[in-house]
Tab-separated table of C-alpha atoms in Angstrom:
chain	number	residue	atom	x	y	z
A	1	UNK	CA	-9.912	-15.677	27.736
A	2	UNK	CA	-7.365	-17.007	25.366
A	3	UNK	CA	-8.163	-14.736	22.147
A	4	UNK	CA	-6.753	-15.314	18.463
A	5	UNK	CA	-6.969	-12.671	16.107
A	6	UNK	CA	-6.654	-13.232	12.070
A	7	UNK	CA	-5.679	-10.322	9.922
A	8	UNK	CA	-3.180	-9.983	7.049
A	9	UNK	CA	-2.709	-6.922	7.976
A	10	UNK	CA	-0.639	-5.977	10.638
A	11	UNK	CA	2.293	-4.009	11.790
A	12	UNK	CA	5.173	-3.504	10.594
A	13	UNK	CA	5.001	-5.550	8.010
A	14	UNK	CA	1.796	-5.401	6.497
A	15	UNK	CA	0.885	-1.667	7.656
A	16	UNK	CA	-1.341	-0.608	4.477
A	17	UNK	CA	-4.073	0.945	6.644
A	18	UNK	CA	-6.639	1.075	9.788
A	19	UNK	CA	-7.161	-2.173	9.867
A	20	UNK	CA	-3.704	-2.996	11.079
A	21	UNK	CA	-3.723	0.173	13.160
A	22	UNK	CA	-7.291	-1.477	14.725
A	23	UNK	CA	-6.006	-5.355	15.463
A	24	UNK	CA	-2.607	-4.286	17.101
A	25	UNK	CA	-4.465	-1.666	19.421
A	26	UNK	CA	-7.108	-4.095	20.054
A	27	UNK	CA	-5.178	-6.799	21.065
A	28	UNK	CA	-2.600	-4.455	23.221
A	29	UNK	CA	-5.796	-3.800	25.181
A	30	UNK	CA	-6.758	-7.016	25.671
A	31	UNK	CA	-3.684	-8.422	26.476
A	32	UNK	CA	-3.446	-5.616	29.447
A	33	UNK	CA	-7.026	-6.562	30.227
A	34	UNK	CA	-5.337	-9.985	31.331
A	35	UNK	CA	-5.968	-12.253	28.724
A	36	UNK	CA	-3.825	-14.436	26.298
A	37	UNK	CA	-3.621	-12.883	22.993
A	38	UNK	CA	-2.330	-14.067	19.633
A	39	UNK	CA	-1.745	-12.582	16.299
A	40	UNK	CA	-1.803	-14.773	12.828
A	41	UNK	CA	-0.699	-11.938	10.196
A	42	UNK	CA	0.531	-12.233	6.912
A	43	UNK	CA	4.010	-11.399	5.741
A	44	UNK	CA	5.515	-10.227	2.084
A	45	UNK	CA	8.960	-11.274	3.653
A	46	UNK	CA	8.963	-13.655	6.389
A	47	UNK	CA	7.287	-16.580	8.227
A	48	UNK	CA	7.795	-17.147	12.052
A	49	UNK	CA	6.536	-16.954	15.446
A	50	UNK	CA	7.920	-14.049	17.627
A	51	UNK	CA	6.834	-12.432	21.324
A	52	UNK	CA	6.339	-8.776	20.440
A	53	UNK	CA	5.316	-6.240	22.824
A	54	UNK	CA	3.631	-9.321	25.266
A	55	UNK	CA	1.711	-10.828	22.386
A	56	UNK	CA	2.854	-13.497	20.423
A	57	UNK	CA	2.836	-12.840	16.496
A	58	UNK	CA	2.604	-15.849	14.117
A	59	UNK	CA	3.485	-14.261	10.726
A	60	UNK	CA	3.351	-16.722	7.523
A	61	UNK	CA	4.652	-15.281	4.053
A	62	UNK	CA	2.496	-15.192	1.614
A	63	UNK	CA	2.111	-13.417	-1.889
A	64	UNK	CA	-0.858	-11.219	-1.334
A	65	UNK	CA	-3.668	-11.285	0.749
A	66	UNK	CA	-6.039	-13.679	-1.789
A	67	UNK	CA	-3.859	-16.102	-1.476
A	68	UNK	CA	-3.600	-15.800	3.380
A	69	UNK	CA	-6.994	-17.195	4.246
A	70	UNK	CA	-5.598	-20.771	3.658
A	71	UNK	CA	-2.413	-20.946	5.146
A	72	UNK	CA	-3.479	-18.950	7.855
A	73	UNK	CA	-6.076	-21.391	8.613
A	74	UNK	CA	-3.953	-24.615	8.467
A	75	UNK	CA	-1.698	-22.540	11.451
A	76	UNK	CA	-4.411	-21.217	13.620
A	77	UNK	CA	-5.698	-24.669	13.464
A	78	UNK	CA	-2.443	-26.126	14.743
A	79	UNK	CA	-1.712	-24.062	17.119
A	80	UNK	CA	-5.668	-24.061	18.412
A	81	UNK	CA	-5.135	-28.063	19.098
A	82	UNK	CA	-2.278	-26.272	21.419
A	83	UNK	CA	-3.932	-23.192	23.233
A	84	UNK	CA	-7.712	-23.995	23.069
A	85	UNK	CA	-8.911	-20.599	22.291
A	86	UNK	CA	-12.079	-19.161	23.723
A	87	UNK	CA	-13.072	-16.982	20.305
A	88	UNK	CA	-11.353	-15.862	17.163
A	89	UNK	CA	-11.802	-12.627	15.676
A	90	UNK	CA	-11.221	-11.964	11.794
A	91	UNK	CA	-12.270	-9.046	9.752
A	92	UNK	CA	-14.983	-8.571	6.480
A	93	UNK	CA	-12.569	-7.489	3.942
A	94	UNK	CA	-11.226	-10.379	2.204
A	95	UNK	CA	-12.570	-12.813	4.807
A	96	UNK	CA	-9.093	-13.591	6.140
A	97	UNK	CA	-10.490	-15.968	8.589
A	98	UNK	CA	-12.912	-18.086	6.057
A	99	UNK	CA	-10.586	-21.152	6.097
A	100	UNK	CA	-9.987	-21.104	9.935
A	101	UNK	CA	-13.735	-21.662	10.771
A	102	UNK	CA	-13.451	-24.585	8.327
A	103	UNK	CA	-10.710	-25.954	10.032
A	104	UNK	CA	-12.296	-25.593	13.427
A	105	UNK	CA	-15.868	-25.643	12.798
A	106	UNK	CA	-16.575	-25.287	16.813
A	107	UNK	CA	-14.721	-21.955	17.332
A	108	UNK	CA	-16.677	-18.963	17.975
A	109	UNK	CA	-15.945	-16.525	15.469
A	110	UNK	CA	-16.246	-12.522	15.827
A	111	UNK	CA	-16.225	-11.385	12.320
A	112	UNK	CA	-14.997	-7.407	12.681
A	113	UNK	CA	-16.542	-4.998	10.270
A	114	UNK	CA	-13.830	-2.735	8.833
A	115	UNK	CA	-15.076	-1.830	4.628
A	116	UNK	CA	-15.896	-5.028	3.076
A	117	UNK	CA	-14.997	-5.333	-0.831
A	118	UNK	CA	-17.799	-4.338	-2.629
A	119	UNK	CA	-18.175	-1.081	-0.844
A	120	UNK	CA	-14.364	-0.244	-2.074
A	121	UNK	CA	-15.607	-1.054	-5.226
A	122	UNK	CA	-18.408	1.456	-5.225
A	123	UNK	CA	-16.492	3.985	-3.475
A	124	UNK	CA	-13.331	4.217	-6.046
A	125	UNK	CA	-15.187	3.614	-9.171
A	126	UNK	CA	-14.373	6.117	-11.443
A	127	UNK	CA	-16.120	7.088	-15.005
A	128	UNK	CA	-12.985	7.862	-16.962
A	129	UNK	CA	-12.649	6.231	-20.079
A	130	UNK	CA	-8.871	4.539	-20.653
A	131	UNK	CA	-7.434	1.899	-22.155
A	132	UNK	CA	-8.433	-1.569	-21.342
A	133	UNK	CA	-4.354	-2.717	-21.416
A	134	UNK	CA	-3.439	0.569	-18.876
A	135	UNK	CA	-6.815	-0.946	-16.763
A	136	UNK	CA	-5.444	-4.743	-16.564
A	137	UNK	CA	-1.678	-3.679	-15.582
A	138	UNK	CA	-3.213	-1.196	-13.026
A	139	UNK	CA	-5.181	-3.621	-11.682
A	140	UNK	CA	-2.239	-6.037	-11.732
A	141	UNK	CA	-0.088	-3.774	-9.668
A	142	UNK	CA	-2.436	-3.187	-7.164
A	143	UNK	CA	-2.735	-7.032	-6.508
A	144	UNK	CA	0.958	-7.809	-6.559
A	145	UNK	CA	1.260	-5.089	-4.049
A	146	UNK	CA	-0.469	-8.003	-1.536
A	147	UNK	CA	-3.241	-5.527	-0.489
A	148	UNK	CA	-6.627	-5.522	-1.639
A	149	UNK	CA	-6.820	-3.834	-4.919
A	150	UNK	CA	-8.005	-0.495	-5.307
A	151	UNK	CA	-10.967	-1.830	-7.511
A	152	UNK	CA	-12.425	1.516	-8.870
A	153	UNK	CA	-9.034	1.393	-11.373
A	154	UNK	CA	-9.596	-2.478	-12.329
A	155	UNK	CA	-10.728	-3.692	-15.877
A	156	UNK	CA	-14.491	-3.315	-16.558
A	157	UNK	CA	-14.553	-6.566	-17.856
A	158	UNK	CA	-17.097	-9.772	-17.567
A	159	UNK	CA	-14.149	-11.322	-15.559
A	160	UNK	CA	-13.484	-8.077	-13.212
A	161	UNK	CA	-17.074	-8.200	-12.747
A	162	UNK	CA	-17.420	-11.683	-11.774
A	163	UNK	CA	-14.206	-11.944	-9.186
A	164	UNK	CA	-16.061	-9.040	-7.013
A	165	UNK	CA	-19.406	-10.771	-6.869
A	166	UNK	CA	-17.441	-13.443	-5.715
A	167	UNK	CA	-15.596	-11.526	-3.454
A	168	UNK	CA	-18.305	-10.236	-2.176
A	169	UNK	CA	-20.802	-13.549	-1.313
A	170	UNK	CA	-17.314	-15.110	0.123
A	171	UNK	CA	-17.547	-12.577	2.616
A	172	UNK	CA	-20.922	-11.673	2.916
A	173	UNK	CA	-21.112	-15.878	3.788
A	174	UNK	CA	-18.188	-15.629	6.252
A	175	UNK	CA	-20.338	-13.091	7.771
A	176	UNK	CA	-23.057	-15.118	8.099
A	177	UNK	CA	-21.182	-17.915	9.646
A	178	UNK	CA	-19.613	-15.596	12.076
A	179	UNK	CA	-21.259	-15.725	15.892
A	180	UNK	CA	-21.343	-12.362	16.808
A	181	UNK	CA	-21.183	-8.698	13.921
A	182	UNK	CA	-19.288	-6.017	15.954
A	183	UNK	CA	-19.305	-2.767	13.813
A	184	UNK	CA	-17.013	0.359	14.712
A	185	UNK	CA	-19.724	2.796	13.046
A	186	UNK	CA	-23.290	2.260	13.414
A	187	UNK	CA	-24.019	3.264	9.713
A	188	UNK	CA	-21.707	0.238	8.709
A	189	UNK	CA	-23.521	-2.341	10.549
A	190	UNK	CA	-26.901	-0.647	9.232
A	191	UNK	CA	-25.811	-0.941	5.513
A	192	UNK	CA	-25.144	-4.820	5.789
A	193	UNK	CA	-28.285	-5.232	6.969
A	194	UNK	CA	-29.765	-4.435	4.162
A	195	UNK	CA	-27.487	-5.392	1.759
A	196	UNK	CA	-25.961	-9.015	3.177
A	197	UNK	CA	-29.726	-9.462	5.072
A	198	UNK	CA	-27.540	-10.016	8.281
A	199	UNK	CA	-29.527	-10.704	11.719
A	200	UNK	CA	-29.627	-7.686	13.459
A	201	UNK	CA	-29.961	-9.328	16.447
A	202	UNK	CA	-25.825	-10.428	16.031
A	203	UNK	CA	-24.410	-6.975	14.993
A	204	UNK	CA	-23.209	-5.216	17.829
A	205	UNK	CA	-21.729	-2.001	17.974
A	206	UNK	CA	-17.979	-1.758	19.164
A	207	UNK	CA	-15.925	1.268	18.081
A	208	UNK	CA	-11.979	0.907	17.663
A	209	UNK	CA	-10.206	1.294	20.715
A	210	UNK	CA	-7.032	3.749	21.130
A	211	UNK	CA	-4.444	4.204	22.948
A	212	UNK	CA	-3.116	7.172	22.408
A	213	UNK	CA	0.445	7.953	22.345
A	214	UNK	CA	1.905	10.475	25.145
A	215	UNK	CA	3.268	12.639	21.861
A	216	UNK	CA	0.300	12.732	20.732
A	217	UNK	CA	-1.375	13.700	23.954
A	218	UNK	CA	1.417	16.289	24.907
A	219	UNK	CA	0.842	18.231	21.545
A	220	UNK	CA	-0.110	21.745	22.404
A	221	UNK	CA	-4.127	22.878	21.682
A	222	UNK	CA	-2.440	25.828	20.978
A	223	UNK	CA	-0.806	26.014	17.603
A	224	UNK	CA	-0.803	28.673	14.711
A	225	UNK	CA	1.111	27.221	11.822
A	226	UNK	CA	-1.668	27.851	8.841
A	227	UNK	CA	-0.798	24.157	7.766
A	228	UNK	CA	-3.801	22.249	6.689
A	229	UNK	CA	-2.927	18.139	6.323
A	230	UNK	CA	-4.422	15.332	4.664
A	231	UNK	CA	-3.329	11.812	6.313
A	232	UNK	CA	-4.175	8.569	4.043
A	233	UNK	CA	-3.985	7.113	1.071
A	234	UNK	CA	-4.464	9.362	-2.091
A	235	UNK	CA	-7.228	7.328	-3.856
A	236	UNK	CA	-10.660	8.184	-5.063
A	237	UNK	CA	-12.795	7.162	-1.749
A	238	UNK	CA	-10.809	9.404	0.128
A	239	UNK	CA	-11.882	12.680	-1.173
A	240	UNK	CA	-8.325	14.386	-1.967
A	241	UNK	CA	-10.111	15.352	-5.376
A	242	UNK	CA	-12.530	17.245	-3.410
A	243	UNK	CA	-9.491	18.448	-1.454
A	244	UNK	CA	-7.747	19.524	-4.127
A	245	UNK	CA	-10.845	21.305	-5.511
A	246	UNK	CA	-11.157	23.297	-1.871
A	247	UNK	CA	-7.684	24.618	-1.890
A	248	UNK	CA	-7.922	27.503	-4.021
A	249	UNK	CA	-11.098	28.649	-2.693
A	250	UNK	CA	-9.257	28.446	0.610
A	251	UNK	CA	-6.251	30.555	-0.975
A	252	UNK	CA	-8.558	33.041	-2.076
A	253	UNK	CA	-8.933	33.737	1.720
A	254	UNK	CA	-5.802	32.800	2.984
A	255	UNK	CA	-2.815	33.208	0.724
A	256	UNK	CA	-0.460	32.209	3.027
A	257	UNK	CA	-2.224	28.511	4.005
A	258	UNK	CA	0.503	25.538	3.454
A	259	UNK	CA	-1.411	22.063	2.514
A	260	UNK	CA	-0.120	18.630	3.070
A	261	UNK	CA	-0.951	15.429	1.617
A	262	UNK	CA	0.862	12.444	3.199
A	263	UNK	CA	0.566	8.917	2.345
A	264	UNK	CA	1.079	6.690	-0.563
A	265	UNK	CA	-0.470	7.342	-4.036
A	266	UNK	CA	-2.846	4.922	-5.893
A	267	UNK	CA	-3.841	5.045	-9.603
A	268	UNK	CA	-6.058	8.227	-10.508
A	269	UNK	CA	-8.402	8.836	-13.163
A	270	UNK	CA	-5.447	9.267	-15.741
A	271	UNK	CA	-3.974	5.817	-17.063
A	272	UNK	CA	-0.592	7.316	-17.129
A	273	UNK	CA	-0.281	9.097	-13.660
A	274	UNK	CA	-0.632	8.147	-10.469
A	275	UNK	CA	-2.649	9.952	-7.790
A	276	UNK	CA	-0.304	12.291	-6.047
A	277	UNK	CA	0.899	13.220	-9.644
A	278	UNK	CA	-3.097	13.554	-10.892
A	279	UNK	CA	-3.028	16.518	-7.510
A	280	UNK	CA	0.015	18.172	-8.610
A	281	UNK	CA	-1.332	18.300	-12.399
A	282	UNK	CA	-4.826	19.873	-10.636
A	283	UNK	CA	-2.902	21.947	-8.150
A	284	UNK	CA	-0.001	23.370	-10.362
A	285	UNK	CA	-1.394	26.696	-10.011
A	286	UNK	CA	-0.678	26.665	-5.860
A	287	UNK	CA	2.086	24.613	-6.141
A	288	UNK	CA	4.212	26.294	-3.645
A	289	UNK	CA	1.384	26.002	-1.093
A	290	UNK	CA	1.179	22.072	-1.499
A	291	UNK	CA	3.660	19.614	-0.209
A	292	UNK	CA	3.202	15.963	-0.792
A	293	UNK	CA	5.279	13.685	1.451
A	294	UNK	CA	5.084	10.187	0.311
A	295	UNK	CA	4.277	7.473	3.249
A	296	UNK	CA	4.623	8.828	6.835
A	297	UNK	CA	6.056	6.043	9.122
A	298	UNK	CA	3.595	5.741	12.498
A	299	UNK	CA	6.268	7.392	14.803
A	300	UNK	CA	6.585	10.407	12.560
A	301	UNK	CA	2.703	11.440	12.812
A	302	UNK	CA	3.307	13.276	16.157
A	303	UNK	CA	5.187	15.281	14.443
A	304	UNK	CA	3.117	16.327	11.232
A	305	UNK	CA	0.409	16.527	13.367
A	306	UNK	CA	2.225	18.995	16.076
A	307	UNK	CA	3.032	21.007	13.235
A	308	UNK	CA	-0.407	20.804	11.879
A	309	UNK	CA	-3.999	23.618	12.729
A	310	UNK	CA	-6.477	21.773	10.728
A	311	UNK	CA	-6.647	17.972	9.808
A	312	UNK	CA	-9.420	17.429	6.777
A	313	UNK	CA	-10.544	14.110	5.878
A	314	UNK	CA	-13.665	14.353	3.321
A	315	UNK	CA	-14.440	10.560	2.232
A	316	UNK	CA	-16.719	9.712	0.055
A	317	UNK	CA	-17.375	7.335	2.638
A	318	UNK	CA	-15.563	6.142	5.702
A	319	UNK	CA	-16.045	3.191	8.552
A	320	UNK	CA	-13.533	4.240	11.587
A	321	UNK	CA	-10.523	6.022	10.383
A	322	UNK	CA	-7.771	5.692	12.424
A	323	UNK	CA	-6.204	8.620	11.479
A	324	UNK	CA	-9.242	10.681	12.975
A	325	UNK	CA	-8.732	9.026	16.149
A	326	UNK	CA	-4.858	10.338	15.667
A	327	UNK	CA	-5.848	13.932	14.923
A	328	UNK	CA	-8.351	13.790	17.865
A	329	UNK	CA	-5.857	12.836	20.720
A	330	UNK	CA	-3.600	15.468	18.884
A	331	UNK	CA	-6.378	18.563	19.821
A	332	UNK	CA	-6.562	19.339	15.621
A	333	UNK	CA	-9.383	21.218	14.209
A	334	UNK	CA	-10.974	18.609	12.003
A	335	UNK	CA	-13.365	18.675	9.122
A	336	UNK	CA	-14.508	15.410	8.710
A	337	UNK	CA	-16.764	13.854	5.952
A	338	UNK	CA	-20.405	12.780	7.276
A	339	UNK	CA	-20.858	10.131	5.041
A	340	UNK	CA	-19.879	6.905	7.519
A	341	UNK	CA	-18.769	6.590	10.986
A	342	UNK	CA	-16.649	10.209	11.627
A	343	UNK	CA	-19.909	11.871	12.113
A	344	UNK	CA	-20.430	9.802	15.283
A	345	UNK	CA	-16.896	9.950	16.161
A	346	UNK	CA	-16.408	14.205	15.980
A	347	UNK	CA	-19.872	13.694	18.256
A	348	UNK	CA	-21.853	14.903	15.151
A	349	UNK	CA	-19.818	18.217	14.921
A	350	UNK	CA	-19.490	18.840	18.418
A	351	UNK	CA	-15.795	17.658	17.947
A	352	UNK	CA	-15.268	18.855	14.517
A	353	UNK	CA	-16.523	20.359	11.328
A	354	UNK	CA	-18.591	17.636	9.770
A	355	UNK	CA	-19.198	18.104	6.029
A	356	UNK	CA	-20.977	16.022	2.868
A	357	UNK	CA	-18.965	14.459	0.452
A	358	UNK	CA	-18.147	15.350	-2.594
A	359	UNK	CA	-18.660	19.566	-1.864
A	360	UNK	CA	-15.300	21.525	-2.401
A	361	UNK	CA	-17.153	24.274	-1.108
A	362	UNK	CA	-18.577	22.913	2.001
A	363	UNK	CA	-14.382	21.452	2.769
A	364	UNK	CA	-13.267	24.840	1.904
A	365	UNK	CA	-15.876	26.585	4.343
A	366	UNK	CA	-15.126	24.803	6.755
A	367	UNK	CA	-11.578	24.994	6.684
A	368	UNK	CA	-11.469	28.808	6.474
A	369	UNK	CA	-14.073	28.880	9.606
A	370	UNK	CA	-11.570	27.122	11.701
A	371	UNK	CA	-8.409	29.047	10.177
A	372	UNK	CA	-10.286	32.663	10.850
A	373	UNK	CA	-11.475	31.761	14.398
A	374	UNK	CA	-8.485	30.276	16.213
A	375	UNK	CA	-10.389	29.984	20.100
A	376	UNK	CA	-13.405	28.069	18.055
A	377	UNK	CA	-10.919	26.323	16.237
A	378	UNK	CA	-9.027	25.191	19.820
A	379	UNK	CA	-12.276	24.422	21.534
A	380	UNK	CA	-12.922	22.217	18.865
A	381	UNK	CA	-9.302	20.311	19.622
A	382	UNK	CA	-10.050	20.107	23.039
A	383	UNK	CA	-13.227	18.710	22.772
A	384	UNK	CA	-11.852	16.413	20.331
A	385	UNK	CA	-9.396	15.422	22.809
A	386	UNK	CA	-11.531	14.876	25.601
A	387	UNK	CA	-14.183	13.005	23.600
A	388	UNK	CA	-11.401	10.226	22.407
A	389	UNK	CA	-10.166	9.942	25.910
A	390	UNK	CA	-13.852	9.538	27.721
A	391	UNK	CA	-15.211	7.551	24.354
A	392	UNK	CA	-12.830	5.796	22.972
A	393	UNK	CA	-10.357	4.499	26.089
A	394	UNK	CA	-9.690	0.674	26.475
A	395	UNK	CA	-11.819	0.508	29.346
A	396	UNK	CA	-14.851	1.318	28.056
A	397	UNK	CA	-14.313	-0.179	24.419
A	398	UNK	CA	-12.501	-2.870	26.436
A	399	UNK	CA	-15.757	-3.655	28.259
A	400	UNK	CA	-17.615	-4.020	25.033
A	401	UNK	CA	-15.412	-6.223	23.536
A	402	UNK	CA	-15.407	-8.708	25.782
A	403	UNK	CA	-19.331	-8.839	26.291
A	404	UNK	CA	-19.090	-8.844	22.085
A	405	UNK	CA	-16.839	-12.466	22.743
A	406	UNK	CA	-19.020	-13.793	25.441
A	407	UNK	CA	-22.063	-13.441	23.514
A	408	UNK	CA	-20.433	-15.156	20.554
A	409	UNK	CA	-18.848	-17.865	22.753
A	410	UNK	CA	-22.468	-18.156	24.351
A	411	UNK	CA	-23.891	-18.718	21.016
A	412	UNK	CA	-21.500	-20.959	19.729
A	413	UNK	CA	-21.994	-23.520	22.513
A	414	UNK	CA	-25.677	-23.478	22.050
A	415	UNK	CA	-24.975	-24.151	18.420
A	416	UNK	CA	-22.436	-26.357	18.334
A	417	UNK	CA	-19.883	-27.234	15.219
A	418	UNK	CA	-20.994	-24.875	12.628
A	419	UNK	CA	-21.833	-26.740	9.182
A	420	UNK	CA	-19.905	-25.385	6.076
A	421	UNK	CA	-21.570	-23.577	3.713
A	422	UNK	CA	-21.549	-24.851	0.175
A	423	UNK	CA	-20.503	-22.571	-2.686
């Protein structure tokens, strides 16, 4: 199959998150499946056409990600008059992908469920009272970053309001436009159902594939460094307040724990600081037992990770994280939150500690359970290990999602040139 994917997100240049992790893995496994693979990303910096690592990257610079979807759409649609692809895949988030369809109203579309807007929105809501000037400029900075903004610190205005509703029906129509639903988690898929009214008939369910890297894979089960790490972005729908909360109930029992935090910091619940400085306000009692690093590159996770006993990620709520898939191929202890899709992925504890969100004490039990038993905590890494390699391994996701594009090219045909939707 000749197979276009549409993301703005996409490595290196638009690495915010798992959704570039996700589209570069995926189309690395497809491309080694045999089939033609492009990639139309966006680009703070640069616009061009390059052959990277067998797959051929069309890149077009844009300011932020509101502003890709048209562009985008203009060069798929050029380049489609070219290659002929079979199917086009484009995520929910954003609808990257909206103004391709338009442009080629006869291309079956897989529309990829990653976190669509309005669930961000719910997720990093906060109730903290600030000023409605500190609430615009936050708000601004997040959207001149180019990445969706982290809406929970936006203005609560009629205005803020109104661009997320419309957010959200431009993507819940892009999903109804789209041929075939393929959802990572099956939670995800089952909360669109309800809330866009999707056909359950076109969701299918497709985890992230991953290849894991040999570091990762060569990383000793066997580790005893007391270091507990956080890998993401510090914002509210990840759960480092709940974090943050756990750690002195976990230095109650084990003075000598080290905690990490690594990734870039959003806005927090205080107007005037951001996240990682919100933790070290909270946390400036245990302050030598708390590192923050800042952005990790990808080729420097090995490393935390080697150096690393237990990995805890408690979202609020969560689709796929890639960084669980990481930690899993790197034989961590893992306390995952079981609000989303790492329940299924830690094989409902089976492969990890799964806790709810928003329970300090639950993180902190947890943690201390796999710090005070080191064999449960290494059986836990191995079958972590073994359940991303048997699960999660481009032949069997590969398998999937190809039946996922056959079924939407099948569809397609027996549709023909999808109509555009008004509104």
């Amino acid at each position: 199959m000749n197979i276009a994917f549409i993301s703005y997100e996409y490595p290196p240049d638009t690495a915010y998150g798992g959704i570039a992790t996700y589209v570069h893995q995926a189309a690395m496994m497809l491309s080694r499946r045999g089939h033609h693979v492009e990639v139309f990303a966006g680009s703070p910096h640069r616009t061009g056409t390059e052959n990277e690592e067998c797959l051929l990257v069309h890149r077009i610079n844009v300011k932020n990600q509101f502003t890709f979807a048209k562009p985008i759409g203009q060069l798929f649609a050029q380049r489609h008059k070219i290659i002929q692809f079979d199917v086009l895949e484009g995520p929910d988030c954003v609808a990257d992908a909206r103004e391709a369809v338009c442009f080629v109203p006869d291309i079956p579309f897989v529309l990829k469920l990653h976190t669509p807007s309005i669930l961000l929105l719910k997720l990093n809501y906060y109730e903290y009272e600030t000023s409605l000037l500190k609430k615009i400029c936050l708000y601004a900075a997040s959207f001149l970053k180019g990445v969706v903004p982290a809406w929970g610190y936006a203005p609560r205005t009629a205005a803020h309001r109104l661009h997320v509703l419309q957010m959200d029906k431009i993507e819940q129509s892009h999903a109804l436009d789209a041929d075939e639903i393929a959802s990572p988690s099956l939670e995800l898929g089952n909360i669109l159902i309800r809330k866009w009214r999707l056909n359950k008939m076109k969701i299918s369910h497709v985890p992230y594939p991953y290849i894991p890297s040999e570091r990762l894979l060569k990383i000793p089960v066997e580790t005893h460094t007391k270091i507990v790490t956080f890998i993401g972005r510090l914002e509210m729908r990840k759960g480092v307040l709940d974090l943050a909360r756990a750690i002195p109930l976990i230095l109650d029992h084990y003075p000598d724990a080290k905690f990490r935090f690594v990734g870039s910091a959003e806005p927090s619940p205080h107007p005037n600081l951001d996240m990682r400085q919100y933790l070290e306000m909270m946390l400036q009692n245990n302050n030598r037992s708390v590192e923050f690093t800042g952005h990790a590159p990808s080729d420097v996770i090995p490393d935390i990770l080697a150096d690393t006993d237990v990995c805890v990620f408690p979202s609020l709520w969560e689709n796929f994280p890639c960084v669980c898939l990481e930690s899993m191929a790197a034989a961590r202890g893992i306390v995952g939150s079981n609000a989303g899709g790492m329940a299924e992925m830690l094989d409902y504890g089976n492969a990890g500690r799964i806790v709810p969100p928003r329970s300090p004490q639950k993180i902190a039990q947890a943690v201390i359970e796999l710090l005070n038993n080191t064999q449960m905590r290494m059986r836990s890494g191995r079958s972590a290990r073994n359940r991303l390699l048997e699960k999660y391994n481009t032949d069997s996701v590969g398998i999937l999602q190809e039946a996922s594009y056959r079924r939407a090219i099948k569809h397609r045909k027996s549709q023909g040139p999808r109509l555009q939707r008004s509104g």
